[in-house]
Tab-separated table of C-alpha atoms in Angstrom:
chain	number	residue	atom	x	y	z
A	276	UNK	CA	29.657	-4.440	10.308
A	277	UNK	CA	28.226	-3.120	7.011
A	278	UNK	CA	26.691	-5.328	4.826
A	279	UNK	CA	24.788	-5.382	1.405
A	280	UNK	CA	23.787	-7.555	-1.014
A	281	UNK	CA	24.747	-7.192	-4.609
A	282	UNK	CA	21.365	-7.999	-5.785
A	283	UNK	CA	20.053	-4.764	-4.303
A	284	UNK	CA	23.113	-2.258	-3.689
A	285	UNK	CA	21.941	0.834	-1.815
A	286	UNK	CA	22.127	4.223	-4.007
A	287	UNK	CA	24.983	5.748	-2.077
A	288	UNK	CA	27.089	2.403	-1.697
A	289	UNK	CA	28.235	1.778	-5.062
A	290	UNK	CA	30.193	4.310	-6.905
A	291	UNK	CA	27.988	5.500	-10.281
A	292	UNK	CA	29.073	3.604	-13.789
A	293	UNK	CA	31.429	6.192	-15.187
A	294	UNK	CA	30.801	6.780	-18.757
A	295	UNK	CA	32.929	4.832	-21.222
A	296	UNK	CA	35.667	6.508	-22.899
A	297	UNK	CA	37.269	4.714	-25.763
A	298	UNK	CA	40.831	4.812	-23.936
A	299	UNK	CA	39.966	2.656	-21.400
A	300	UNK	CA	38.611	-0.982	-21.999
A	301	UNK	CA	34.953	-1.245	-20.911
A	302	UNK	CA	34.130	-5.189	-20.150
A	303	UNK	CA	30.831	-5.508	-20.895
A	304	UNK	CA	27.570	-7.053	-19.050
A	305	UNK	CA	27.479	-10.594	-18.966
A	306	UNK	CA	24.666	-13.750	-19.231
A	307	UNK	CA	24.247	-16.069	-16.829
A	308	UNK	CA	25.205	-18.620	-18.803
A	309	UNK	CA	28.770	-16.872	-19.543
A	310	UNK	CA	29.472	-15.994	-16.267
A	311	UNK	CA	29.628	-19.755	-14.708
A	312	UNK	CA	32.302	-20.111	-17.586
A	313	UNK	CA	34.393	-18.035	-16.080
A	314	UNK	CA	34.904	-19.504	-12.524
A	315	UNK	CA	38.185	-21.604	-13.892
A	316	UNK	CA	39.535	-24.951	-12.438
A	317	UNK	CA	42.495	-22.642	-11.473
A	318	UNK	CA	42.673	-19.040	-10.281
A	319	UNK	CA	45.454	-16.495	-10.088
A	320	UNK	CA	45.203	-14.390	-7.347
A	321	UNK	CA	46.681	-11.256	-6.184
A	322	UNK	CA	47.085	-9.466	-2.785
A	323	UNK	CA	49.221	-6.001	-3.061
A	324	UNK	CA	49.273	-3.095	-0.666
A	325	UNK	CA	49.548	-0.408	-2.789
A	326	UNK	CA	50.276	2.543	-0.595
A	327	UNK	CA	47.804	5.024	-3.116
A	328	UNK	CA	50.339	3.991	-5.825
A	329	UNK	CA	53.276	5.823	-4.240
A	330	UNK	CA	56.607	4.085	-4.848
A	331	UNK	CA	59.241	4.265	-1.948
A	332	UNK	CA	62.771	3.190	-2.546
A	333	UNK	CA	64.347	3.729	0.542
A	334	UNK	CA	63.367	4.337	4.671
A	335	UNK	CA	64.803	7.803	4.267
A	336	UNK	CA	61.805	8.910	1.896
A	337	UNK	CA	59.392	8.217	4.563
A	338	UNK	CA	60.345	11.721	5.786
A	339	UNK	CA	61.014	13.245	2.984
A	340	UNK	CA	58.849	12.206	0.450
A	341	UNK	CA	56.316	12.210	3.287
A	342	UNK	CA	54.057	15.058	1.622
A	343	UNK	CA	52.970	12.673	-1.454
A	344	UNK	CA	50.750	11.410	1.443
A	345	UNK	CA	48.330	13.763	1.293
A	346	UNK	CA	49.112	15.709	-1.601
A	347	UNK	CA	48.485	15.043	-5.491
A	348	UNK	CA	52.042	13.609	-7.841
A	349	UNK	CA	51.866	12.885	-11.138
A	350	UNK	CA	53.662	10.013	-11.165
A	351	UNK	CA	50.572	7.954	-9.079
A	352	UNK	CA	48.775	7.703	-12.681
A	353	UNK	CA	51.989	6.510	-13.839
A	354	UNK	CA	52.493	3.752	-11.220
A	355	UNK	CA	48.696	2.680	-11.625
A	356	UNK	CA	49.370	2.123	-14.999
A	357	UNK	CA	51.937	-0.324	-14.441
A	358	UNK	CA	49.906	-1.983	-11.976
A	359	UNK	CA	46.767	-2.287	-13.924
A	360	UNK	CA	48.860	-4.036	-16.900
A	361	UNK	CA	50.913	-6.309	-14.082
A	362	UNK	CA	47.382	-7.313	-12.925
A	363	UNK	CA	45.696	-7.602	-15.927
A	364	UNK	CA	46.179	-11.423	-16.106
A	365	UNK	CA	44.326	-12.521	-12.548
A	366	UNK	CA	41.235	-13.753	-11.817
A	367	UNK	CA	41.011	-12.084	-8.101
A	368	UNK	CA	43.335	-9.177	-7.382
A	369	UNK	CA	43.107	-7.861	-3.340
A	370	UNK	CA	44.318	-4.112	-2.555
A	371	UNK	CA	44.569	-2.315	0.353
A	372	UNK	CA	46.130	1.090	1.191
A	373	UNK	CA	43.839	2.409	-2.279
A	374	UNK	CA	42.669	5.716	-2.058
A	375	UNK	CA	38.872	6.054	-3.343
A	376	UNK	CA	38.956	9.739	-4.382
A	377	UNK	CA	40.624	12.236	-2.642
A	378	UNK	CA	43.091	15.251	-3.137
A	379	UNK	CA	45.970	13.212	-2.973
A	380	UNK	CA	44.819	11.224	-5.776
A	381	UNK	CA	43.550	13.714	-7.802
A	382	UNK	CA	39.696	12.442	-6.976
A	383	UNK	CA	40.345	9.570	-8.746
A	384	UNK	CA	39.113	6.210	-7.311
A	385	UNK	CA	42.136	3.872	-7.586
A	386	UNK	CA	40.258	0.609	-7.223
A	387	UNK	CA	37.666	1.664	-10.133
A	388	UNK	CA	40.895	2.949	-12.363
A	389	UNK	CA	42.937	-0.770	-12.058
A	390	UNK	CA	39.212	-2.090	-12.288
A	391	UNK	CA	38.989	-0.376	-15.764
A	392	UNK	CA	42.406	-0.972	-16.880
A	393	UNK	CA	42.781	-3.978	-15.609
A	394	UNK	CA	39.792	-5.035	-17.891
A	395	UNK	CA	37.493	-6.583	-14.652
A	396	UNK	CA	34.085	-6.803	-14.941
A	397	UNK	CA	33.567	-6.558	-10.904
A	398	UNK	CA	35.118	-4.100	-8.455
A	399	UNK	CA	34.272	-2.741	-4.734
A	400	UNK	CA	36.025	-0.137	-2.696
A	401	UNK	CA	35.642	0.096	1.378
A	402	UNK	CA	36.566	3.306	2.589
A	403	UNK	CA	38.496	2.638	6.128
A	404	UNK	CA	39.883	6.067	7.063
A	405	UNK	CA	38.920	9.128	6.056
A	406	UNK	CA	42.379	12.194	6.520
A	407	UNK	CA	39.415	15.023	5.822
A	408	UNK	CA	39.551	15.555	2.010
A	409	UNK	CA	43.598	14.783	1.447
A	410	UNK	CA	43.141	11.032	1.330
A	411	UNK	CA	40.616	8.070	1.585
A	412	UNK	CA	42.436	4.861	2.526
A	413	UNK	CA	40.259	1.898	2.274
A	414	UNK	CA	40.596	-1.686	0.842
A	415	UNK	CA	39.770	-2.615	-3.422
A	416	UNK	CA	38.725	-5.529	-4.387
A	417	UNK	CA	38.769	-6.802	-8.624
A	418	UNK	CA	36.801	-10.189	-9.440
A	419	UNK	CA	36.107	-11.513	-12.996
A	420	UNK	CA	33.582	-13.473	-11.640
A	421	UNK	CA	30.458	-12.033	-10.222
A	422	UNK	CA	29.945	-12.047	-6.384
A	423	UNK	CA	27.080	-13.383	-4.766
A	424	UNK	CA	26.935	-10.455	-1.410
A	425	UNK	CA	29.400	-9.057	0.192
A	426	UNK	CA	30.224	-7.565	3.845
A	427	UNK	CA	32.577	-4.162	4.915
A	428	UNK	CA	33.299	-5.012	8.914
A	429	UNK	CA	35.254	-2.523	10.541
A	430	UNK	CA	37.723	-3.950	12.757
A	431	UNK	CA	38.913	-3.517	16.375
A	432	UNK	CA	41.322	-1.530	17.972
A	433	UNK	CA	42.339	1.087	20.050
A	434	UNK	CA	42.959	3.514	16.385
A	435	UNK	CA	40.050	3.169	13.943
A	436	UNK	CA	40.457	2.512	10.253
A	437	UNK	CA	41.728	-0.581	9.955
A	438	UNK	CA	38.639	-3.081	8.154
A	439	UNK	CA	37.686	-6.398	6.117
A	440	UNK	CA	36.427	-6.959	3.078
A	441	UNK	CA	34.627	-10.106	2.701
A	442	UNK	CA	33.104	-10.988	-0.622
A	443	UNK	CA	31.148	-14.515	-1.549
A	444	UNK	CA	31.706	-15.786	-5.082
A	445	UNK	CA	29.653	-19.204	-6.574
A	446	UNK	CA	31.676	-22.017	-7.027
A	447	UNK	CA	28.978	-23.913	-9.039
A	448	UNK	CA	25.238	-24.521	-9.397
A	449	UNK	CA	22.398	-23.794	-6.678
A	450	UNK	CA	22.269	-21.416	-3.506
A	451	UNK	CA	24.277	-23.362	-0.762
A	452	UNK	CA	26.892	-21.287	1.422
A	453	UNK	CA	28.656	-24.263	1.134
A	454	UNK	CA	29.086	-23.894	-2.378
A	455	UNK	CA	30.235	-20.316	-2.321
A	456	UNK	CA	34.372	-19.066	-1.318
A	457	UNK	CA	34.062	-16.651	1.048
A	458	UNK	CA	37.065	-14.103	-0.347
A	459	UNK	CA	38.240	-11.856	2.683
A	460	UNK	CA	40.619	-9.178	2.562
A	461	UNK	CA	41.650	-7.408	5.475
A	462	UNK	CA	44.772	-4.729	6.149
A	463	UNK	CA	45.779	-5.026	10.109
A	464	UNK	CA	46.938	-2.644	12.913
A	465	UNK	CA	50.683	-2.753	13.227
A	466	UNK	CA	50.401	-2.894	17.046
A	467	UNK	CA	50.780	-6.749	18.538
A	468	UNK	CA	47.337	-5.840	20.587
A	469	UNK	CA	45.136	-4.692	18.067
A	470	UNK	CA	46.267	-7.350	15.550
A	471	UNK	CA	45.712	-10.203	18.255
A	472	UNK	CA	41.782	-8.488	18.639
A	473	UNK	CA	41.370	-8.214	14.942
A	474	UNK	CA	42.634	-11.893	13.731
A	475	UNK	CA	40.419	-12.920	16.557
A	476	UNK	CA	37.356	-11.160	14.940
A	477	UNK	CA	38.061	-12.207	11.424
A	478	UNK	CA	38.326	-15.821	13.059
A	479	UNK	CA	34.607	-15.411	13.951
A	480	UNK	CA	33.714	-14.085	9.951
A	481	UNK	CA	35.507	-16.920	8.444
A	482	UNK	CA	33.666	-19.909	11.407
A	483	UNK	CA	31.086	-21.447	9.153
A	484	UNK	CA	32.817	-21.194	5.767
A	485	UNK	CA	33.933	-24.597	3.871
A	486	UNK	CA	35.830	-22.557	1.151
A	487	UNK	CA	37.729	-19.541	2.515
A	488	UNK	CA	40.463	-17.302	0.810
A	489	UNK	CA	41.974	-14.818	3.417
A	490	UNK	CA	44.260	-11.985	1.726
A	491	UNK	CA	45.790	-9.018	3.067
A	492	UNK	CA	48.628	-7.164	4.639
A	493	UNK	CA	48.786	-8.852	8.227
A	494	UNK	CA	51.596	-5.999	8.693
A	495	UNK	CA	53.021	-9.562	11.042
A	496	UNK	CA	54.617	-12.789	9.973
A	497	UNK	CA	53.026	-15.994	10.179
A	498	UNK	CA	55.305	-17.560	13.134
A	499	UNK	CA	54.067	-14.476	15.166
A	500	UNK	CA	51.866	-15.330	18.656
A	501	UNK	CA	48.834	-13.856	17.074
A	502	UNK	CA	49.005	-15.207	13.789
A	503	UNK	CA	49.476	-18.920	15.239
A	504	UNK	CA	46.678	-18.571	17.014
A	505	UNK	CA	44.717	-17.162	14.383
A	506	UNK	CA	45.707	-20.078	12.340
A	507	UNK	CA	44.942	-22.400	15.083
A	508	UNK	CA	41.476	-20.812	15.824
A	509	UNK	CA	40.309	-20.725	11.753
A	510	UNK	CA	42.044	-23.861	10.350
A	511	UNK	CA	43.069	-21.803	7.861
A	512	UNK	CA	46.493	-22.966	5.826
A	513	UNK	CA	49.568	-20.576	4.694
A	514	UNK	CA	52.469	-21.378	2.278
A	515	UNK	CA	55.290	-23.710	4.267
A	516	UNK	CA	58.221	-20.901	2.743
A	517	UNK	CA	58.160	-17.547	3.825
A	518	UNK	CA	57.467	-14.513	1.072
A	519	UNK	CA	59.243	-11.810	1.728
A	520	UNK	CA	57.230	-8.631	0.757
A	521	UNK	CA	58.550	-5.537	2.879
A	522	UNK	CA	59.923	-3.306	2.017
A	523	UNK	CA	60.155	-3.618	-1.677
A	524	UNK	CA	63.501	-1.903	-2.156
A	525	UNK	CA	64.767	-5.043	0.119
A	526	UNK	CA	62.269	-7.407	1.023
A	527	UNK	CA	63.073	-9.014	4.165
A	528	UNK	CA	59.685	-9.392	6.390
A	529	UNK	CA	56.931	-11.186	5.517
A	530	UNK	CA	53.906	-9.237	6.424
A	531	UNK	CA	51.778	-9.908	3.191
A	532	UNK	CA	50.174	-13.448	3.252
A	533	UNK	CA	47.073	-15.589	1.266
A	534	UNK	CA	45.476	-18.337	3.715
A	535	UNK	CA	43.281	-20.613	2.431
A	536	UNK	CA	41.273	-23.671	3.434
A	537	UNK	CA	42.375	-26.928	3.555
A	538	UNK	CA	39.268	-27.674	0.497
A	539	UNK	CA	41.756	-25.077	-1.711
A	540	UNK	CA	44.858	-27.045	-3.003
A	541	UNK	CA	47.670	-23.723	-3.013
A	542	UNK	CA	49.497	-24.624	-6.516
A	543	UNK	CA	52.176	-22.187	-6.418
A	544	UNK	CA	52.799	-18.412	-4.504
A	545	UNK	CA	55.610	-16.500	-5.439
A	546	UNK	CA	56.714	-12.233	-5.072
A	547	UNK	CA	56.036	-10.044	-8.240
A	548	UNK	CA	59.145	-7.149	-8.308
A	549	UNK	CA	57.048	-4.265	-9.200
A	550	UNK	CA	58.262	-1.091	-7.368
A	551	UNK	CA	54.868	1.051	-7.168
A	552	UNK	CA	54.581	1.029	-3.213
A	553	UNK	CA	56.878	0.654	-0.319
A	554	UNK	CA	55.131	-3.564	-0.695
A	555	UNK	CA	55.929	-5.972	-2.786
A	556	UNK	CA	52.834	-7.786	-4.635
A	557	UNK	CA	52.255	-11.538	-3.494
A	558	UNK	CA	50.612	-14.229	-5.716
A	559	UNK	CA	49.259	-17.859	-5.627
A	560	UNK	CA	47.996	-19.908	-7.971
A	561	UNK	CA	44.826	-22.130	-6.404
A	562	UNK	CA	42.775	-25.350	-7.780
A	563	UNK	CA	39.116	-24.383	-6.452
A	564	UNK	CA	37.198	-27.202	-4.961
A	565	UNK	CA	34.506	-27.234	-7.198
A	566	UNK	CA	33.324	-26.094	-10.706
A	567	UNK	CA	30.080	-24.779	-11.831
A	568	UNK	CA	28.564	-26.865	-14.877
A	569	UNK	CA	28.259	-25.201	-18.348
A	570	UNK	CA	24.554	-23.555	-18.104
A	571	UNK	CA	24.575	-23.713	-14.353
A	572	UNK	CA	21.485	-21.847	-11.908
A	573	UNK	CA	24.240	-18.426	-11.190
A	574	UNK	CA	22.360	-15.490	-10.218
A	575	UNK	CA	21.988	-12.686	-12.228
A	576	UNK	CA	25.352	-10.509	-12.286
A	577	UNK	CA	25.188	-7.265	-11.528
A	578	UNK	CA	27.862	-5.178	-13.730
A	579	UNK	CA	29.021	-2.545	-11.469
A	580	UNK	CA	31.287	-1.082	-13.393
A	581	UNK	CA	31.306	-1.810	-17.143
């Protein structure tokens, strides 16, 4: 497990604050004060494996579009722009399958380009495989609000490069865990083994946690063995209907999900049609347990990107 603290990130952890260019909206630094006015009563949240913004409309392209993997397209900046606008009105987005610089993407960091577009003042990046310098395939995460720490944990199984991103955002005034959501998002094996060990690890990261948001691709449905015991194990709660996310040509598989704790009422969670990956995105709409009072004790934000 890697872990750091956003009061004091380590030089080579976060990327450098790109300079601002006047083509891309810069959100600037905020108070204290403004940023406990910006933890809503309601969030929108977002989970959406974006497969390094390469669209797939069939099984077939698989094969033969199979060299966008690892080499550069022009059409990626094209499909990130869609997705930064599509995103632009959420208060947590989740990614996973970004690339965070590599040939394939032209070097550009996906999760601090839909950060920037996207207009968020928070953004992280966790590099889980590394394909030499063709492609860096990690999970993104985009906040509005400013997190508290966060935590990279690299997950088990037989294949390495599968990991979890867990982030802690303040619900409301003072330093209690219990007044913090713990905001995990993970992207799973797609063997039945190696998801059972993983689901059984992130069981362990979320024991503890009142508030818990767990987003990802599970690459399994929820009436699978491993995700009932997961669910069993963590007391963590998923949408009675099934969402069908895969592939998003068809979607008929739901392998996308967003758990939550019972102490986070789900509102609504629906499937966005946005054909910019071989996923489609999935969204809820949460009531938070708690609020933080105007002019409430938050930390000091650290602006990461802006």
């Amino acid at each position: 497990m890697k872990t750091a603290n956003f009061t004091a990130p380590a030089a080579d952890h976060w990327p450098p604050a790109p300079a601002a260019t006047p083509s891309i909206p810069v959100v600037p630094a905020m108070a204290p004060e403004a940023a406990a006015s910006l933890a809503p009563a309601v969030w929108k949240v977002l989970s959406y494996n974006i497969q390094a913004a390469t669209p797939t409309r069939n099984y077939r392209q698989y094969v033969t579009h199979s060299w966008r993997q690892v080499m550069p397209v022009g059409s990626r900046v094209s499909a990130l722009e869609t997705i930064a606008r599509r995103i632009a009105g959420y208060d947590l987005v989740a990614l996973q399958e970004a690339d965070g610089g590599s040939l394939r993407s032209g070097y550009l960091n996906q999760t601090r380009f839909l950060a920037r577009h996207g207009g968020f003042a928070h953004w992280h990046q966790q590099t889980n495989r590394k394909v030499s310098g063709l492609a860096r395939v990690g999970n993104g995460l985009l906040s509005h609000v400013p997190p508290v720490a966060i935590e990279e944990h690299r997950l088990p199984g037989a294949i390495p490069g599968r990991g979890a991103l867990a982030v802690r955002l303040k619900l409301g005034a003072g330093a209690l865990p219990a007044e913090e959501l713990l905001v995990v998002n993970v992207h799973l094996a797609l063997g039945r083994r190696a998801r059972g060990l993983q689901l059984a690890y992130l069981a362990e990261i979320v024991a503890g946690s009142r508030h818990v948001l767990l987003m990802g691709d599970f690459n399994c449905d929820l009436d699978s063995r491993e995700m009932s015991a997961f669910q069993a194990a963590s007391g963590l709660l998923a949408p009675s209907h099934r969402l069908h996310t895969f592939p998003s040509w068809r979607p008929k598989r739901a392998l996308d999900h967003i758990l939550t704790s019972p102490t986070i009422h789900v509102r609504r969670a629906a499937v966005l049609d946005l054909p910019c990956s071989d996923h489609c995105p999935l969204t809820a709409e949460i009531e938070l347990p708690a609020l933080p009072a105007p002019g409430s004790d938050v930390p000091e934000p650290v602006t990461l990107c802006a």
